[in-house]
Amino acid sequence: LQQRRGLRLSAPAAIQVTVRDALNQALDEELERDERVFLLGEEVAQYDGAYKISRGLWKKYGDKRVIDTPISEMGFTGIAVGAAMVWLRPVCEFMTFNFSMQAIDQVINSAAKTCYMSAGSISVPIVFRGPNGVSAGVAAQHSQCFAAWYGHCPGLKVVSPWSAEDAKGLLKASIRDDNPVVMLESELLYGVPFEMSEQAQSKEFVIPIGKAKIERQGTHVTLVSHSRPVGHCLEAATVLAKEGVECEVINMRTIRPMDIETVEASVIKTNHLVTVEGGWPQFGVGAEICARIMEGSAFNYLDAPAVRVTGADVPMPYAKILEDNCIPQVKDIVFAVKKALNI
């Protein structure tokens, strides 16, 4: 009626959504959309999840769709992989990816390799998800980044969201994918609100796996990161802009398959590259990005060696002051950019 009267209707505005709520929305929408989808893991049902990611889902969908498991990663991961082989779509939550080490035989030898070893006759549509990387004050056995570990393995897809839109769109895409997907979230981002566009509020919103996003345009240096350090890169870019340095910030979003084309195009434009990650330096995600750039045509456009910013090459200490010095900070990124630009 208002349209007939010639009145202009405003579109729904973007809203603020935490990463926790974005993940909860994605799980809710996919459980509703496809009856083959189910969630299992420690405390995911009656307790609403250790991090409240599955809040309300057990009450809504019941025991057969949201399943509490014993504290036995190898056991419930094996159950989930077997279910995926008969075309259910499990979402297997690890309370932390550090504990996925207990189940890595199932993730790699069973889930990742079965499609290849069966000549394509058996697909394994499963999502392994949970918090990855540094946490706060929980020391070495809870604060490792496994992006390089899982990104190393053929047969897996590996995604690593930063924002609420990343979290929702990548989780929905992962659940719908016919391959095993490892989704590495950041516990420290769960409570952080991000702007969510009108498009991302749709139940059909998905982010294609394997496509990076340019979060900030720039001309002097390319900053490439994933997960929580993307925010640090944007903060560093703001600091450097005051000194006349314009950084292009790329959010990888997917570790495997890697969107190296977006990075190459940016390096060709900026002629400088800095990679930033919370994981250890040796054989890391940044090392892979640098190698791929060196092997490709973008290498000829580099005006200086690429620089990596990584976590320290030690098990994570417990003490906060040591912990802060073991993970990349904004000042470390600013220093690396100035080193790359020789300023």
mmCIF file of C-alpha atoms in Angstrom:
data_model
loop_
_atom_site.group_PDB
_atom_site.id
_atom_site.type_symbol
_atom_site.label_atom_id
_atom_site.label_comp_id
_atom_site.label_asym_id
_atom_site.label_seq_id
_atom_site.Cartn_x
_atom_site.Cartn_y
_atom_site.Cartn_z
ATOM 1 C CA LEU A 1 0.000 0.000 0.000
ATOM 2 C CA GLN A 2 2.823 2.379 0.862
ATOM 3 C CA GLN A 3 4.513 1.552 -2.435
ATOM 4 C CA ARG A 4 1.319 2.357 -4.315
ATOM 5 C CA ARG A 5 1.165 5.722 -2.597
ATOM 6 C CA GLY A 6 4.663 6.439 -3.832
ATOM 7 C CA LEU A 7 6.332 6.219 -0.463
ATOM 8 C CA ARG A 8 9.907 5.005 -0.381
ATOM 9 C CA LEU A 9 10.434 1.909 1.735
ATOM 10 C CA SER A 10 13.813 1.594 3.450
ATOM 11 C CA ALA A 11 15.662 -1.713 3.238
ATOM 12 C CA PRO A 12 16.517 -3.532 6.474
ATOM 13 C CA ALA A 13 19.709 -2.071 7.889
ATOM 14 C CA ALA A 14 22.810 -4.013 8.773
ATOM 15 C CA ILE A 15 22.825 -5.281 12.345
ATOM 16 C CA GLN A 16 25.474 -6.105 14.936
ATOM 17 C CA VAL A 17 25.896 -9.861 15.505
ATOM 18 C CA THR A 18 28.512 -11.679 17.564
ATOM 19 C CA VAL A 19 30.463 -14.543 16.036
ATOM 20 C CA ARG A 20 28.821 -16.844 18.627
ATOM 21 C CA ASP A 21 25.328 -15.862 17.481
ATOM 22 C CA ALA A 22 26.308 -16.101 13.806
ATOM 23 C CA LEU A 23 27.460 -19.691 14.294
ATOM 24 C CA ASN A 24 24.300 -20.483 16.250
ATOM 25 C CA GLN A 25 22.164 -19.048 13.432
ATOM 26 C CA ALA A 26 24.013 -21.100 10.841
ATOM 27 C CA LEU A 27 23.555 -24.337 12.794
ATOM 28 C CA ASP A 28 19.883 -23.591 13.445
ATOM 29 C CA GLU A 29 19.169 -22.803 9.799
ATOM 30 C CA GLU A 30 20.967 -25.885 8.482
ATOM 31 C CA LEU A 31 19.373 -28.231 11.043
ATOM 32 C CA GLU A 32 16.007 -26.853 9.942
ATOM 33 C CA ARG A 33 16.836 -27.018 6.239
ATOM 34 C CA ASP A 34 18.145 -30.592 6.038
ATOM 35 C CA GLU A 35 17.030 -33.421 8.318
ATOM 36 C CA ARG A 36 20.302 -35.263 7.638
ATOM 37 C CA VAL A 37 22.270 -32.610 9.534
ATOM 38 C CA PHE A 38 23.020 -33.320 13.182
ATOM 39 C CA LEU A 39 25.410 -31.933 15.786
ATOM 40 C CA LEU A 40 27.459 -33.978 18.208
ATOM 41 C CA GLY A 41 30.211 -33.340 20.712
ATOM 42 C CA GLU A 42 30.949 -32.776 24.375
ATOM 43 C CA GLU A 43 28.284 -30.667 26.162
ATOM 44 C CA VAL A 44 26.667 -29.498 22.901
ATOM 45 C CA ALA A 45 23.124 -30.489 23.925
ATOM 46 C CA GLN A 46 21.806 -30.032 27.464
ATOM 47 C CA TYR A 47 24.533 -27.578 28.461
ATOM 48 C CA ASP A 48 24.023 -25.530 25.227
ATOM 49 C CA GLY A 49 27.672 -25.985 24.281
ATOM 50 C CA ALA A 50 30.867 -25.212 26.173
ATOM 51 C CA TYR A 51 30.921 -21.809 24.435
ATOM 52 C CA LYS A 52 27.107 -21.575 23.988
ATOM 53 C CA ILE A 53 27.409 -21.961 20.224
ATOM 54 C CA SER A 54 24.585 -24.532 20.239
ATOM 55 C CA ARG A 55 22.389 -22.558 22.638
ATOM 56 C CA GLY A 56 18.733 -23.602 22.346
ATOM 57 C CA LEU A 57 19.261 -26.205 19.640
ATOM 58 C CA TRP A 58 18.781 -29.309 21.817
ATOM 59 C CA LYS A 59 15.453 -27.994 23.111
ATOM 60 C CA LYS A 60 14.363 -27.227 19.565
ATOM 61 C CA TYR A 61 15.563 -30.343 17.715
ATOM 62 C CA GLY A 62 15.842 -33.033 20.398
ATOM 63 C CA ASP A 63 18.213 -35.875 21.264
ATOM 64 C CA LYS A 64 18.573 -37.328 17.777
ATOM 65 C CA ARG A 65 19.747 -34.089 16.159
ATOM 66 C CA VAL A 66 21.877 -32.578 18.950
ATOM 67 C CA ILE A 67 23.849 -35.263 20.761
ATOM 68 C CA ASP A 68 25.962 -35.079 23.904
ATOM 69 C CA THR A 69 28.928 -37.445 23.726
ATOM 70 C CA PRO A 70 31.349 -38.904 26.283
ATOM 71 C CA ILE A 71 34.758 -37.288 26.644
ATOM 72 C CA SER A 72 36.215 -39.501 23.914
ATOM 73 C CA GLU A 73 37.232 -37.619 20.758
ATOM 74 C CA MET A 74 38.364 -40.727 18.916
ATOM 75 C CA GLY A 75 35.049 -42.433 19.669
ATOM 76 C CA PHE A 76 32.552 -39.751 18.727
ATOM 77 C CA THR A 77 34.608 -38.609 15.726
ATOM 78 C CA GLY A 78 34.570 -42.170 14.418
ATOM 79 C CA ILE A 79 30.795 -42.300 14.877
ATOM 80 C CA ALA A 80 30.451 -39.028 12.972
ATOM 81 C CA VAL A 81 32.677 -40.166 10.094
ATOM 82 C CA GLY A 82 30.742 -43.427 9.790
ATOM 83 C CA ALA A 83 27.469 -41.500 9.728
ATOM 84 C CA ALA A 84 28.802 -39.254 6.966
ATOM 85 C CA MET A 85 29.720 -42.293 4.878
ATOM 86 C CA VAL A 86 26.035 -43.225 4.760
ATOM 87 C CA TRP A 87 25.097 -39.680 3.709
ATOM 88 C CA LEU A 88 24.119 -38.115 6.958
ATOM 89 C CA ARG A 89 25.714 -34.696 7.495
ATOM 90 C CA PRO A 90 27.343 -34.572 10.923
ATOM 91 C CA VAL A 91 28.753 -31.441 12.497
ATOM 92 C CA CYS A 92 31.391 -32.713 14.906
ATOM 93 C CA GLU A 93 32.435 -30.184 17.571
ATOM 94 C CA PHE A 94 35.780 -30.328 19.345
ATOM 95 C CA MET A 95 35.860 -28.391 22.603
ATOM 96 C CA THR A 96 39.234 -27.182 21.333
ATOM 97 C CA PHE A 97 41.127 -28.291 18.267
ATOM 98 C CA ASN A 98 44.001 -29.208 20.544
ATOM 99 C CA PHE A 99 41.837 -32.167 21.541
ATOM 100 C CA SER A 100 41.285 -33.126 17.904
ATOM 101 C CA MET A 101 44.743 -34.694 18.180
ATOM 102 C CA GLN A 102 42.977 -37.538 19.996
ATOM 103 C CA ALA A 103 40.908 -38.120 16.849
ATOM 104 C CA ILE A 104 43.328 -37.198 14.079
ATOM 105 C CA ASP A 105 43.391 -40.772 12.765
ATOM 106 C CA GLN A 106 39.657 -40.526 12.089
ATOM 107 C CA VAL A 107 39.926 -37.024 10.589
ATOM 108 C CA ILE A 108 42.831 -37.799 8.254
ATOM 109 C CA ASN A 109 42.917 -41.551 7.618
ATOM 110 C CA SER A 110 39.143 -42.060 7.572
ATOM 111 C CA ALA A 111 37.424 -38.807 6.555
ATOM 112 C CA ALA A 112 40.039 -37.132 4.333
ATOM 113 C CA LYS A 113 41.204 -40.186 2.370
ATOM 114 C CA THR A 114 38.067 -42.283 1.853
ATOM 115 C CA CYS A 115 36.708 -40.515 -1.225
ATOM 116 C CA TYR A 116 40.045 -40.885 -3.026
ATOM 117 C CA MET A 117 40.634 -44.463 -1.890
ATOM 118 C CA SER A 118 37.126 -45.476 -2.989
ATOM 119 C CA ALA A 119 37.629 -43.936 -6.451
ATOM 120 C CA GLY A 120 34.975 -41.356 -5.649
ATOM 121 C CA SER A 121 32.236 -43.805 -4.715
ATOM 122 C CA ILE A 122 32.138 -42.838 -1.015
ATOM 123 C CA SER A 123 31.830 -39.183 -0.070
ATOM 124 C CA VAL A 124 32.238 -37.999 3.504
ATOM 125 C CA PRO A 125 30.136 -34.838 4.014
ATOM 126 C CA ILE A 126 31.208 -33.883 7.524
ATOM 127 C CA VAL A 127 32.244 -30.701 9.340
ATOM 128 C CA PHE A 128 34.814 -30.721 12.130
ATOM 129 C CA ARG A 129 34.522 -27.422 13.985
ATOM 130 C CA GLY A 130 35.537 -25.709 17.205
ATOM 131 C CA PRO A 131 37.945 -23.142 18.662
ATOM 132 C CA ASN A 132 41.483 -23.083 17.276
ATOM 133 C CA GLY A 133 44.572 -21.028 17.971
ATOM 134 C CA VAL A 134 45.397 -18.848 20.933
ATOM 135 C CA SER A 135 42.953 -18.592 23.818
ATOM 136 C CA ALA A 136 43.534 -16.638 27.033
ATOM 137 C CA GLY A 137 45.500 -17.982 29.986
ATOM 138 C CA VAL A 138 45.119 -21.672 29.190
ATOM 139 C CA ALA A 139 48.729 -22.416 28.254
ATOM 140 C CA ALA A 140 50.311 -24.791 25.771
ATOM 141 C CA GLN A 141 47.743 -27.566 25.508
ATOM 142 C CA HIS A 142 44.864 -25.237 24.610
ATOM 143 C CA SER A 143 46.439 -22.475 22.522
ATOM 144 C CA GLN A 144 47.833 -23.892 19.291
ATOM 145 C CA CYS A 145 46.831 -23.061 15.729
ATOM 146 C CA PHE A 146 46.327 -26.140 13.571
ATOM 147 C CA ALA A 147 45.669 -24.367 10.260
ATOM 148 C CA ALA A 148 48.989 -25.548 8.822
ATOM 149 C CA TRP A 149 48.469 -29.110 10.109
ATOM 150 C CA TYR A 150 45.088 -29.618 8.499
ATOM 151 C CA GLY A 151 45.873 -27.414 5.495
ATOM 152 C CA HIS A 152 48.702 -29.838 4.718
ATOM 153 C CA CYS A 153 46.345 -32.769 4.083
ATOM 154 C CA PRO A 154 44.737 -33.499 0.690
ATOM 155 C CA GLY A 155 41.133 -34.601 0.958
ATOM 156 C CA LEU A 156 40.214 -31.898 3.467
ATOM 157 C CA LYS A 157 38.869 -28.410 2.987
ATOM 158 C CA VAL A 158 39.953 -25.986 5.718
ATOM 159 C CA VAL A 159 38.210 -22.710 6.530
ATOM 160 C CA SER A 160 39.176 -20.065 9.094
ATOM 161 C CA PRO A 161 36.613 -17.278 9.654
ATOM 162 C CA TRP A 162 37.223 -13.844 11.125
ATOM 163 C CA SER A 163 33.947 -11.895 11.187
ATOM 164 C CA ALA A 164 30.371 -12.895 12.015
ATOM 165 C CA GLU A 165 29.547 -12.979 8.289
ATOM 166 C CA ASP A 166 32.553 -15.238 7.684
ATOM 167 C CA ALA A 167 31.432 -17.546 10.481
ATOM 168 C CA LYS A 168 27.848 -17.870 9.296
ATOM 169 C CA GLY A 169 28.544 -18.074 5.572
ATOM 170 C CA LEU A 170 31.457 -20.490 5.826
ATOM 171 C CA LEU A 171 29.716 -22.823 8.298
ATOM 172 C CA LYS A 172 26.632 -23.065 6.079
ATOM 173 C CA ALA A 173 28.803 -23.698 3.020
ATOM 174 C CA SER A 174 30.789 -26.326 4.935
ATOM 175 C CA ILE A 175 27.675 -28.206 6.050
ATOM 176 C CA ARG A 176 26.354 -28.257 2.481
ATOM 177 C CA ASP A 177 29.671 -29.416 1.008
ATOM 178 C CA ASP A 178 30.059 -33.090 0.088
ATOM 179 C CA ASN A 179 33.648 -33.203 1.363
ATOM 180 C CA PRO A 180 35.084 -33.210 4.886
ATOM 181 C CA VAL A 181 35.639 -29.642 6.067
ATOM 182 C CA VAL A 182 37.693 -28.486 9.044
ATOM 183 C CA MET A 183 36.380 -25.174 10.409
ATOM 184 C CA LEU A 184 38.892 -23.420 12.656
ATOM 185 C CA GLU A 185 37.211 -20.770 14.809
ATOM 186 C CA SER A 186 38.705 -18.357 17.340
ATOM 187 C CA GLU A 187 37.470 -18.614 20.929
ATOM 188 C CA LEU A 188 38.534 -15.003 21.511
ATOM 189 C CA LEU A 189 36.205 -13.838 18.725
ATOM 190 C CA TYR A 190 33.057 -15.622 19.926
ATOM 191 C CA GLY A 191 31.814 -12.641 21.921
ATOM 192 C CA VAL A 192 32.946 -9.965 19.447
ATOM 193 C CA PRO A 193 30.143 -8.185 17.533
ATOM 194 C CA PHE A 194 30.493 -7.486 13.816
ATOM 195 C CA GLU A 195 28.227 -5.732 11.370
ATOM 196 C CA MET A 196 26.126 -8.238 9.445
ATOM 197 C CA SER A 197 24.695 -7.083 6.129
ATOM 198 C CA GLU A 198 21.122 -7.583 5.007
ATOM 199 C CA GLN A 199 22.346 -10.229 2.549
ATOM 200 C CA ALA A 200 24.065 -12.200 5.302
ATOM 201 C CA GLN A 201 20.857 -12.285 7.327
ATOM 202 C CA SER A 202 19.252 -14.492 4.677
ATOM 203 C CA LYS A 203 18.861 -18.215 5.342
ATOM 204 C CA GLU A 204 20.437 -18.907 1.941
ATOM 205 C CA PHE A 205 23.556 -16.832 2.571
ATOM 206 C CA VAL A 206 26.734 -18.831 2.006
ATOM 207 C CA ILE A 207 30.355 -17.819 1.419
ATOM 208 C CA PRO A 208 32.093 -19.904 -1.255
ATOM 209 C CA ILE A 209 34.863 -22.072 0.148
ATOM 210 C CA GLY A 210 38.175 -21.132 -1.452
ATOM 211 C CA LYS A 211 37.561 -17.409 -1.932
ATOM 212 C CA ALA A 212 39.468 -14.722 -0.012
ATOM 213 C CA LYS A 213 38.092 -11.253 0.756
ATOM 214 C CA ILE A 214 39.821 -7.891 0.516
ATOM 215 C CA GLU A 215 38.846 -6.191 3.775
ATOM 216 C CA ARG A 216 40.669 -2.935 3.019
ATOM 217 C CA GLN A 217 42.005 -1.540 -0.238
ATOM 218 C CA GLY A 218 45.567 -0.236 -0.343
ATOM 219 C CA THR A 219 48.443 0.524 -2.683
ATOM 220 C CA HIS A 220 51.717 0.246 -0.730
ATOM 221 C CA VAL A 221 51.764 -3.214 0.880
ATOM 222 C CA THR A 222 49.634 -6.372 0.987
ATOM 223 C CA LEU A 223 48.794 -7.802 4.408
ATOM 224 C CA VAL A 224 47.491 -11.386 4.265
ATOM 225 C CA SER A 225 45.980 -13.078 7.298
ATOM 226 C CA HIS A 226 43.215 -15.334 8.590
ATOM 227 C CA SER A 227 41.086 -15.615 11.729
ATOM 228 C CA ARG A 228 41.682 -13.185 14.621
ATOM 229 C CA PRO A 229 44.903 -11.608 13.243
ATOM 230 C CA VAL A 230 42.822 -10.098 10.412
ATOM 231 C CA GLY A 231 41.545 -7.618 12.987
ATOM 232 C CA HIS A 232 45.104 -6.834 14.059
ATOM 233 C CA CYS A 233 46.023 -6.194 10.421
ATOM 234 C CA LEU A 234 43.143 -3.733 10.049
ATOM 235 C CA GLU A 235 44.240 -1.942 13.227
ATOM 236 C CA ALA A 236 47.813 -1.791 11.959
ATOM 237 C CA ALA A 237 46.572 -0.456 8.623
ATOM 238 C CA THR A 238 44.773 2.363 10.448
ATOM 239 C CA VAL A 239 47.946 3.248 12.349
ATOM 240 C CA LEU A 240 50.078 3.172 9.210
ATOM 241 C CA ALA A 241 47.593 5.257 7.221
ATOM 242 C CA LYS A 242 48.360 8.156 9.555
ATOM 243 C CA GLU A 243 51.958 7.907 8.336
ATOM 244 C CA GLY A 244 50.958 7.827 4.676
ATOM 245 C CA VAL A 245 51.208 4.042 4.201
ATOM 246 C CA GLU A 246 48.135 2.433 2.630
ATOM 247 C CA CYS A 247 47.835 -1.287 3.392
ATOM 248 C CA GLU A 248 45.686 -3.713 1.447
ATOM 249 C CA VAL A 249 44.319 -6.250 3.940
ATOM 250 C CA ILE A 250 43.291 -9.695 2.677
ATOM 251 C CA ASN A 251 41.211 -12.051 4.819
ATOM 252 C CA MET A 252 42.037 -15.512 3.471
ATOM 253 C CA ARG A 253 38.910 -17.136 4.986
ATOM 254 C CA THR A 254 39.947 -20.473 3.429
ATOM 255 C CA ILE A 255 43.279 -22.200 4.072
ATOM 256 C CA ARG A 256 42.647 -25.107 1.709
ATOM 257 C CA PRO A 257 41.971 -24.629 -1.168
ATOM 258 C CA MET A 258 43.988 -21.414 -0.999
ATOM 259 C CA ASP A 259 42.898 -18.398 -3.040
ATOM 260 C CA ILE A 260 46.393 -17.436 -4.119
ATOM 261 C CA GLU A 261 45.032 -15.555 -7.154
ATOM 262 C CA THR A 262 43.618 -12.790 -4.954
ATOM 263 C CA VAL A 263 46.966 -12.477 -3.161
ATOM 264 C CA GLU A 264 48.881 -12.417 -6.452
ATOM 265 C CA ALA A 265 46.678 -9.666 -7.869
ATOM 266 C CA SER A 266 47.230 -7.588 -4.745
ATOM 267 C CA VAL A 267 51.006 -8.103 -4.730
ATOM 268 C CA ILE A 268 51.158 -7.080 -8.388
ATOM 269 C CA LYS A 269 49.469 -3.830 -7.338
ATOM 270 C CA THR A 270 51.360 -3.104 -4.090
ATOM 271 C CA ASN A 271 54.772 -4.729 -4.814
ATOM 272 C CA HIS A 272 55.151 -5.749 -1.155
ATOM 273 C CA LEU A 273 53.891 -8.673 0.945
ATOM 274 C CA VAL A 274 53.535 -9.272 4.692
ATOM 275 C CA THR A 275 51.792 -12.394 6.039
ATOM 276 C CA VAL A 276 50.353 -12.502 9.561
ATOM 277 C CA GLU A 277 49.243 -15.566 11.543
ATOM 278 C CA GLY A 278 48.960 -16.782 15.111
ATOM 279 C CA GLY A 279 50.549 -20.160 14.372
ATOM 280 C CA TRP A 280 54.153 -21.244 14.626
ATOM 281 C CA PRO A 281 56.562 -20.015 11.914
ATOM 282 C CA GLN A 282 58.018 -23.285 10.637
ATOM 283 C CA PHE A 283 55.983 -24.775 7.759
ATOM 284 C CA GLY A 284 53.190 -22.294 8.513
ATOM 285 C CA VAL A 285 50.378 -20.799 6.432
ATOM 286 C CA GLY A 286 52.463 -17.680 5.810
ATOM 287 C CA ALA A 287 55.351 -19.823 4.604
ATOM 288 C CA GLU A 288 53.029 -21.477 2.083
ATOM 289 C CA ILE A 289 51.712 -18.121 0.848
ATOM 290 C CA CYS A 290 55.262 -16.787 0.424
ATOM 291 C CA ALA A 291 56.320 -19.933 -1.449
ATOM 292 C CA ARG A 292 53.334 -19.749 -3.788
ATOM 293 C CA ILE A 293 54.056 -16.084 -4.552
ATOM 294 C CA MET A 294 57.733 -16.878 -5.159
ATOM 295 C CA GLU A 295 56.801 -19.667 -7.570
ATOM 296 C CA GLY A 296 54.291 -17.571 -9.537
ATOM 297 C CA SER A 297 54.287 -14.540 -11.781
ATOM 298 C CA ALA A 298 53.695 -12.104 -8.905
ATOM 299 C CA PHE A 299 57.270 -12.711 -7.697
ATOM 300 C CA ASN A 300 58.549 -10.470 -10.492
ATOM 301 C CA TYR A 301 56.556 -7.567 -9.034
ATOM 302 C CA LEU A 302 57.992 -7.741 -5.513
ATOM 303 C CA ASP A 303 60.249 -4.798 -4.687
ATOM 304 C CA ALA A 304 61.465 -6.402 -1.435
ATOM 305 C CA PRO A 305 61.464 -9.819 0.221
ATOM 306 C CA ALA A 306 58.178 -10.936 1.751
ATOM 307 C CA VAL A 307 58.006 -10.699 5.548
ATOM 308 C CA ARG A 308 56.243 -13.135 7.895
ATOM 309 C CA VAL A 309 54.698 -12.224 11.249
ATOM 310 C CA THR A 310 53.923 -15.354 13.286
ATOM 311 C CA GLY A 311 53.507 -16.703 16.756
ATOM 312 C CA ALA A 312 56.691 -17.429 18.688
ATOM 313 C CA ASP A 313 58.361 -20.795 18.054
ATOM 314 C CA VAL A 314 57.619 -22.092 21.565
ATOM 315 C CA PRO A 315 54.769 -23.887 23.341
ATOM 316 C CA MET A 316 52.357 -21.235 24.621
ATOM 317 C CA PRO A 317 53.334 -20.009 28.125
ATOM 318 C CA TYR A 318 50.727 -19.584 30.851
ATOM 319 C CA ALA A 319 51.771 -16.158 32.163
ATOM 320 C CA LYS A 320 49.893 -13.350 30.429
ATOM 321 C CA ILE A 321 52.935 -11.157 29.772
ATOM 322 C CA LEU A 322 54.701 -14.084 28.106
ATOM 323 C CA GLU A 323 51.544 -15.057 26.223
ATOM 324 C CA ASP A 324 51.225 -11.517 24.820
ATOM 325 C CA ASN A 325 54.807 -11.707 23.598
ATOM 326 C CA CYS A 326 54.168 -15.042 21.873
ATOM 327 C CA ILE A 327 51.357 -13.881 19.591
ATOM 328 C CA PRO A 328 51.421 -11.183 16.892
ATOM 329 C CA GLN A 329 50.453 -7.730 18.130
ATOM 330 C CA VAL A 330 49.591 -4.612 16.134
ATOM 331 C CA LYS A 331 53.042 -3.167 16.834
ATOM 332 C CA ASP A 332 54.663 -6.274 15.336
ATOM 333 C CA ILE A 333 52.690 -5.852 12.118
ATOM 334 C CA VAL A 334 53.562 -2.150 11.902
ATOM 335 C CA PHE A 335 57.244 -3.033 12.375
ATOM 336 C CA ALA A 336 57.072 -5.730 9.668
ATOM 337 C CA VAL A 337 55.434 -3.366 7.186
ATOM 338 C CA LYS A 338 58.094 -0.734 7.770
ATOM 339 C CA LYS A 339 60.753 -3.398 7.320
ATOM 340 C CA ALA A 340 59.217 -4.507 4.030
ATOM 341 C CA LEU A 341 58.987 -0.905 2.818
ATOM 342 C CA ASN A 342 62.423 0.006 4.212
ATOM 343 C CA ILE A 343 61.103 3.007 6.124
#
